[in-house]
Amino acid sequence: ALQINNLQKEMDVLILWKQRTKAIDTKVQRLGPDKPMAIFDEKFQMKTAIDWDNIRGKFAKKQSILAVFTKDRSRLLGEADFDLGKYANDATAQKDRLMLRNCDKDPEAFIEIYIKAKTLEESTTPQRNRNSLAQSGRSAHYATSLSLAAIEEKNSEFDQREEYEN
């Protein structure tokens, strides 16, 4: 969900998930004075590598950005930063509210997400411990599949999946 109050007119917006050179966007939704909230009932999926910190016994920080743009991407309405490492350290799906920065229309604007990260190894060999590759010392760096959905219900079905690989 995306909420921006104090809009003077209706506008079509999209959310762009950016990480270094990769980006995925949502379908367009309409916001306006009478409709400050839009539900993006979609699922994003992006494969990425997250470093494992052997000293701390958890994944290291890896920054990503969710940016809210007008439909034609001519105007940035705000951005929210989030740390993929934080979500990779928890095997369960998590709900989070990310405050938009640089949103001149509404200082309280936010994006609400459900997010779950899982290792690619976990998806091919589910009986293994989710951190076994990193703990074994065979590799300190490996690919993690991250699903991010801005949705109302955690268990919704999705029709469309966009996937990008390194």
PDB file of C-alpha atoms in Angstrom:
ATOM      1  CA  ALA A   1       0.000   0.000   0.000  1.00  0.00           C
ATOM      2  CA  LEU A   2       1.082   3.554  -0.670  1.00  0.00           C
ATOM      3  CA  GLN A   3      -0.361   6.552   1.149  1.00  0.00           C
ATOM      4  CA  ILE A   4       0.242  10.214   0.270  1.00  0.00           C
ATOM      5  CA  ASN A   5      -2.134  12.820   1.703  1.00  0.00           C
ATOM      6  CA  ASN A   6      -2.578  16.471   0.683  1.00  0.00           C
ATOM      7  CA  LEU A   7      -2.594  15.884  -3.089  1.00  0.00           C
ATOM      8  CA  GLN A   8      -4.239  18.740  -4.973  1.00  0.00           C
ATOM      9  CA  LYS A   9      -5.223  16.710  -8.049  1.00  0.00           C
ATOM     10  CA  GLU A  10      -5.482  13.108  -9.211  1.00  0.00           C
ATOM     11  CA  MET A  11      -2.327  11.492 -10.549  1.00  0.00           C
ATOM     12  CA  ASP A  12      -1.212   8.094 -11.763  1.00  0.00           C
ATOM     13  CA  VAL A  13       1.772   6.713  -9.866  1.00  0.00           C
ATOM     14  CA  LEU A  14       4.025   3.661  -9.808  1.00  0.00           C
ATOM     15  CA  ILE A  15       6.599   2.267  -7.403  1.00  0.00           C
ATOM     16  CA  LEU A  16      10.085   1.459  -8.662  1.00  0.00           C
ATOM     17  CA  TRP A  17      12.278  -0.959  -6.676  1.00  0.00           C
ATOM     18  CA  LYS A  18      15.906   0.000  -7.328  1.00  0.00           C
ATOM     19  CA  GLN A  19      19.022  -1.867  -6.366  1.00  0.00           C
ATOM     20  CA  ARG A  20      22.286  -0.771  -7.939  1.00  0.00           C
ATOM     21  CA  THR A  21      21.804  -1.366 -11.699  1.00  0.00           C
ATOM     22  CA  LYS A  22      18.550  -3.369 -11.425  1.00  0.00           C
ATOM     23  CA  ALA A  23      15.026  -1.978 -11.232  1.00  0.00           C
ATOM     24  CA  ILE A  24      11.476  -3.371 -11.266  1.00  0.00           C
ATOM     25  CA  ASP A  25       8.302  -1.307 -11.330  1.00  0.00           C
ATOM     26  CA  THR A  26       4.657  -1.849 -10.426  1.00  0.00           C
ATOM     27  CA  LYS A  27       1.524  -1.352 -12.454  1.00  0.00           C
ATOM     28  CA  VAL A  28       0.151   2.181 -12.323  1.00  0.00           C
ATOM     29  CA  GLN A  29      -2.342   3.178  -9.596  1.00  0.00           C
ATOM     30  CA  ARG A  30      -4.294   6.412  -9.131  1.00  0.00           C
ATOM     31  CA  LEU A  31      -3.963   8.715  -6.105  1.00  0.00           C
ATOM     32  CA  GLY A  32      -5.771  11.983  -5.478  1.00  0.00           C
ATOM     33  CA  PRO A  33      -7.446  14.316  -2.980  1.00  0.00           C
ATOM     34  CA  ASP A  34     -10.290  11.829  -2.397  1.00  0.00           C
ATOM     35  CA  LYS A  35      -8.086   8.717  -2.685  1.00  0.00           C
ATOM     36  CA  PRO A  36      -4.837   9.147  -0.710  1.00  0.00           C
ATOM     37  CA  MET A  37      -4.110   5.382  -0.582  1.00  0.00           C
ATOM     38  CA  ALA A  38      -3.399   2.929  -3.401  1.00  0.00           C
ATOM     39  CA  ILE A  39      -3.088  -0.836  -3.025  1.00  0.00           C
ATOM     40  CA  PHE A  40      -0.433  -2.450  -5.219  1.00  0.00           C
ATOM     41  CA  ASP A  41      -1.545  -6.085  -5.191  1.00  0.00           C
ATOM     42  CA  GLU A  42       1.596  -7.308  -6.911  1.00  0.00           C
ATOM     43  CA  LYS A  43       4.651  -9.383  -6.218  1.00  0.00           C
ATOM     44  CA  PHE A  44       8.202  -8.317  -7.089  1.00  0.00           C
ATOM     45  CA  GLN A  45      11.030 -10.799  -7.183  1.00  0.00           C
ATOM     46  CA  MET A  46      14.676  -9.926  -7.604  1.00  0.00           C
ATOM     47  CA  LYS A  47      17.692 -12.191  -7.258  1.00  0.00           C
ATOM     48  CA  THR A  48      20.662 -10.634  -5.548  1.00  0.00           C
ATOM     49  CA  ALA A  49      23.728 -11.512  -3.493  1.00  0.00           C
ATOM     50  CA  ILE A  50      23.932 -10.622   0.191  1.00  0.00           C
ATOM     51  CA  ASP A  51      27.160 -11.034   2.128  1.00  0.00           C
ATOM     52  CA  TRP A  52      27.180 -13.321   5.169  1.00  0.00           C
ATOM     53  CA  ASP A  53      29.002 -11.871   8.203  1.00  0.00           C
ATOM     54  CA  ASN A  54      30.757 -14.838   9.860  1.00  0.00           C
ATOM     55  CA  ILE A  55      31.711 -12.760  12.914  1.00  0.00           C
ATOM     56  CA  ARG A  56      28.157 -11.607  13.698  1.00  0.00           C
ATOM     57  CA  GLY A  57      26.496 -14.761  12.360  1.00  0.00           C
ATOM     58  CA  LYS A  58      24.012 -12.916  10.155  1.00  0.00           C
ATOM     59  CA  PHE A  59      23.603 -11.310   6.743  1.00  0.00           C
ATOM     60  CA  ALA A  60      25.285  -7.943   6.214  1.00  0.00           C
ATOM     61  CA  LYS A  61      23.393  -4.785   5.287  1.00  0.00           C
ATOM     62  CA  LYS A  62      22.371  -4.316   1.654  1.00  0.00           C
ATOM     63  CA  GLN A  63      20.470  -1.165   0.804  1.00  0.00           C
ATOM     64  CA  SER A  64      17.571  -0.989  -1.654  1.00  0.00           C
ATOM     65  CA  ILE A  65      15.229   1.844  -2.571  1.00  0.00           C
ATOM     66  CA  LEU A  66      11.512   2.007  -3.302  1.00  0.00           C
ATOM     67  CA  ALA A  67      10.839   5.179  -5.308  1.00  0.00           C
ATOM     68  CA  VAL A  68       7.385   6.609  -6.042  1.00  0.00           C
ATOM     69  CA  PHE A  69       7.101   8.259  -9.467  1.00  0.00           C
ATOM     70  CA  THR A  70       4.385   9.729 -11.608  1.00  0.00           C
ATOM     71  CA  LYS A  71       3.266   7.374 -14.403  1.00  0.00           C
ATOM     72  CA  ASP A  72       5.672   8.834 -16.974  1.00  0.00           C
ATOM     73  CA  ARG A  73       8.524   8.875 -14.402  1.00  0.00           C
ATOM     74  CA  SER A  74       8.942  12.606 -14.934  1.00  0.00           C
ATOM     75  CA  ARG A  75       8.470  13.429 -11.249  1.00  0.00           C
ATOM     76  CA  LEU A  76       9.781  11.689  -8.144  1.00  0.00           C
ATOM     77  CA  LEU A  77       7.203  11.932  -5.332  1.00  0.00           C
ATOM     78  CA  GLY A  78       9.345  10.310  -2.628  1.00  0.00           C
ATOM     79  CA  GLU A  79      11.671   7.435  -1.762  1.00  0.00           C
ATOM     80  CA  ALA A  80      11.990   4.855   0.995  1.00  0.00           C
ATOM     81  CA  ASP A  81      15.199   3.018   1.869  1.00  0.00           C
ATOM     82  CA  PHE A  82      15.231  -0.508   3.205  1.00  0.00           C
ATOM     83  CA  ASP A  83      17.897  -3.049   4.148  1.00  0.00           C
ATOM     84  CA  LEU A  84      17.613  -6.445   2.426  1.00  0.00           C
ATOM     85  CA  GLY A  85      20.009  -7.920   5.008  1.00  0.00           C
ATOM     86  CA  LYS A  86      17.504  -7.188   7.789  1.00  0.00           C
ATOM     87  CA  TYR A  87      14.824  -9.246   6.045  1.00  0.00           C
ATOM     88  CA  ALA A  88      17.223 -12.017   4.983  1.00  0.00           C
ATOM     89  CA  ASN A  89      18.034 -12.603   8.670  1.00  0.00           C
ATOM     90  CA  ASP A  90      14.420 -13.616   9.355  1.00  0.00           C
ATOM     91  CA  ALA A  91      12.970 -16.624   7.514  1.00  0.00           C
ATOM     92  CA  THR A  92       9.371 -15.450   7.961  1.00  0.00           C
ATOM     93  CA  ALA A  93       7.406 -12.974   5.847  1.00  0.00           C
ATOM     94  CA  GLN A  94       7.486  -9.567   7.508  1.00  0.00           C
ATOM     95  CA  LYS A  95       5.194  -6.570   7.276  1.00  0.00           C
ATOM     96  CA  ASP A  96       6.918  -3.202   7.397  1.00  0.00           C
ATOM     97  CA  ARG A  97       5.951   0.448   6.986  1.00  0.00           C
ATOM     98  CA  LEU A  98       8.594   2.546   5.241  1.00  0.00           C
ATOM     99  CA  MET A  99       8.317   6.314   5.539  1.00  0.00           C
ATOM    100  CA  LEU A 100       8.863   8.249   2.309  1.00  0.00           C
ATOM    101  CA  ARG A 101      11.634  10.818   2.379  1.00  0.00           C
ATOM    102  CA  ASN A 102      11.659  13.888   0.148  1.00  0.00           C
ATOM    103  CA  CYS A 103       7.866  13.799  -0.193  1.00  0.00           C
ATOM    104  CA  ASP A 104       6.950  17.489  -0.274  1.00  0.00           C
ATOM    105  CA  LYS A 105       3.186  16.754  -0.411  1.00  0.00           C
ATOM    106  CA  ASP A 106       3.037  14.748   2.844  1.00  0.00           C
ATOM    107  CA  PRO A 107       5.772  14.358   5.508  1.00  0.00           C
ATOM    108  CA  GLU A 108       3.842  11.346   6.864  1.00  0.00           C
ATOM    109  CA  ALA A 109       3.625   9.498   3.497  1.00  0.00           C
ATOM    110  CA  PHE A 110       4.539   5.810   3.563  1.00  0.00           C
ATOM    111  CA  ILE A 111       4.801   2.536   1.659  1.00  0.00           C
ATOM    112  CA  GLU A 112       3.643  -0.611   3.441  1.00  0.00           C
ATOM    113  CA  ILE A 113       5.269  -3.857   2.325  1.00  0.00           C
ATOM    114  CA  TYR A 114       5.272  -7.564   3.022  1.00  0.00           C
ATOM    115  CA  ILE A 115       8.707  -8.993   2.405  1.00  0.00           C
ATOM    116  CA  LYS A 116      10.354 -12.386   2.577  1.00  0.00           C
ATOM    117  CA  ALA A 117      13.889 -13.290   1.616  1.00  0.00           C
ATOM    118  CA  LYS A 118      15.025 -16.839   1.024  1.00  0.00           C
ATOM    119  CA  THR A 119      18.253 -18.365  -0.162  1.00  0.00           C
ATOM    120  CA  LEU A 120      18.300 -20.011  -3.556  1.00  0.00           C
ATOM    121  CA  GLU A 121      19.840 -23.040  -1.889  1.00  0.00           C
ATOM    122  CA  GLU A 122      16.778 -23.229   0.388  1.00  0.00           C
ATOM    123  CA  SER A 123      14.456 -23.405  -2.598  1.00  0.00           C
ATOM    124  CA  THR A 124      16.362 -26.283  -4.227  1.00  0.00           C
ATOM    125  CA  THR A 125      17.181 -28.254  -1.056  1.00  0.00           C
ATOM    126  CA  PRO A 126      14.537 -27.404   1.551  1.00  0.00           C
ATOM    127  CA  GLN A 127      15.815 -29.915   4.121  1.00  0.00           C
ATOM    128  CA  ARG A 128      19.030 -27.935   4.709  1.00  0.00           C
ATOM    129  CA  ASN A 129      19.457 -25.186   7.255  1.00  0.00           C
ATOM    130  CA  ARG A 130      18.802 -21.782   5.657  1.00  0.00           C
ATOM    131  CA  ASN A 131      22.278 -20.511   6.575  1.00  0.00           C
ATOM    132  CA  SER A 132      24.163 -23.766   5.974  1.00  0.00           C
ATOM    133  CA  LEU A 133      26.059 -22.519   2.912  1.00  0.00           C
ATOM    134  CA  ALA A 134      27.392 -19.470   4.711  1.00  0.00           C
ATOM    135  CA  GLN A 135      28.092 -21.355   7.946  1.00  0.00           C
ATOM    136  CA  SER A 136      29.971 -24.115   6.145  1.00  0.00           C
ATOM    137  CA  GLY A 137      32.593 -21.625   4.977  1.00  0.00           C
ATOM    138  CA  ARG A 138      32.222 -22.684   1.344  1.00  0.00           C
ATOM    139  CA  SER A 139      31.113 -19.192   0.404  1.00  0.00           C
ATOM    140  CA  ALA A 140      30.696 -15.866   2.138  1.00  0.00           C
ATOM    141  CA  HIS A 141      28.599 -14.489  -0.692  1.00  0.00           C
ATOM    142  CA  TYR A 142      25.652 -16.094  -2.412  1.00  0.00           C
ATOM    143  CA  ALA A 143      22.430 -15.304  -4.198  1.00  0.00           C
ATOM    144  CA  THR A 144      19.225 -14.697  -2.313  1.00  0.00           C
ATOM    145  CA  SER A 145      15.802 -14.570  -3.878  1.00  0.00           C
ATOM    146  CA  LEU A 146      13.749 -11.784  -2.382  1.00  0.00           C
ATOM    147  CA  SER A 147      10.036 -11.382  -2.822  1.00  0.00           C
ATOM    148  CA  LEU A 148       8.558  -8.004  -2.079  1.00  0.00           C
ATOM    149  CA  ALA A 149       4.862  -7.370  -2.334  1.00  0.00           C
ATOM    150  CA  ALA A 150       2.948  -4.248  -1.496  1.00  0.00           C
ATOM    151  CA  ILE A 151      -0.308  -6.016  -0.709  1.00  0.00           C
ATOM    152  CA  GLU A 152      -3.208  -6.059   1.732  1.00  0.00           C
ATOM    153  CA  GLU A 153      -3.131  -9.761   2.597  1.00  0.00           C
ATOM    154  CA  LYS A 154      -0.034 -11.792   3.282  1.00  0.00           C
ATOM    155  CA  ASN A 155      -1.358 -14.919   1.520  1.00  0.00           C
ATOM    156  CA  SER A 156      -2.774 -13.338  -1.650  1.00  0.00           C
ATOM    157  CA  GLU A 157      -2.208 -15.048  -5.011  1.00  0.00           C
ATOM    158  CA  PHE A 158      -0.426 -13.070  -7.679  1.00  0.00           C
ATOM    159  CA  ASP A 159      -0.878 -13.189 -11.423  1.00  0.00           C
ATOM    160  CA  GLN A 160       2.319 -11.573 -12.567  1.00  0.00           C
ATOM    161  CA  ARG A 161       5.935 -12.069 -11.533  1.00  0.00           C
ATOM    162  CA  GLU A 162       8.902 -10.098 -12.788  1.00  0.00           C
ATOM    163  CA  GLU A 163      12.313 -11.586 -12.172  1.00  0.00           C
ATOM    164  CA  TYR A 164      15.779 -10.283 -12.881  1.00  0.00           C
ATOM    165  CA  GLU A 165      19.076 -12.084 -12.358  1.00  0.00           C
ATOM    166  CA  ASN A 166      22.626 -10.833 -11.783  1.00  0.00           C
TER     167      ASN A 166
END
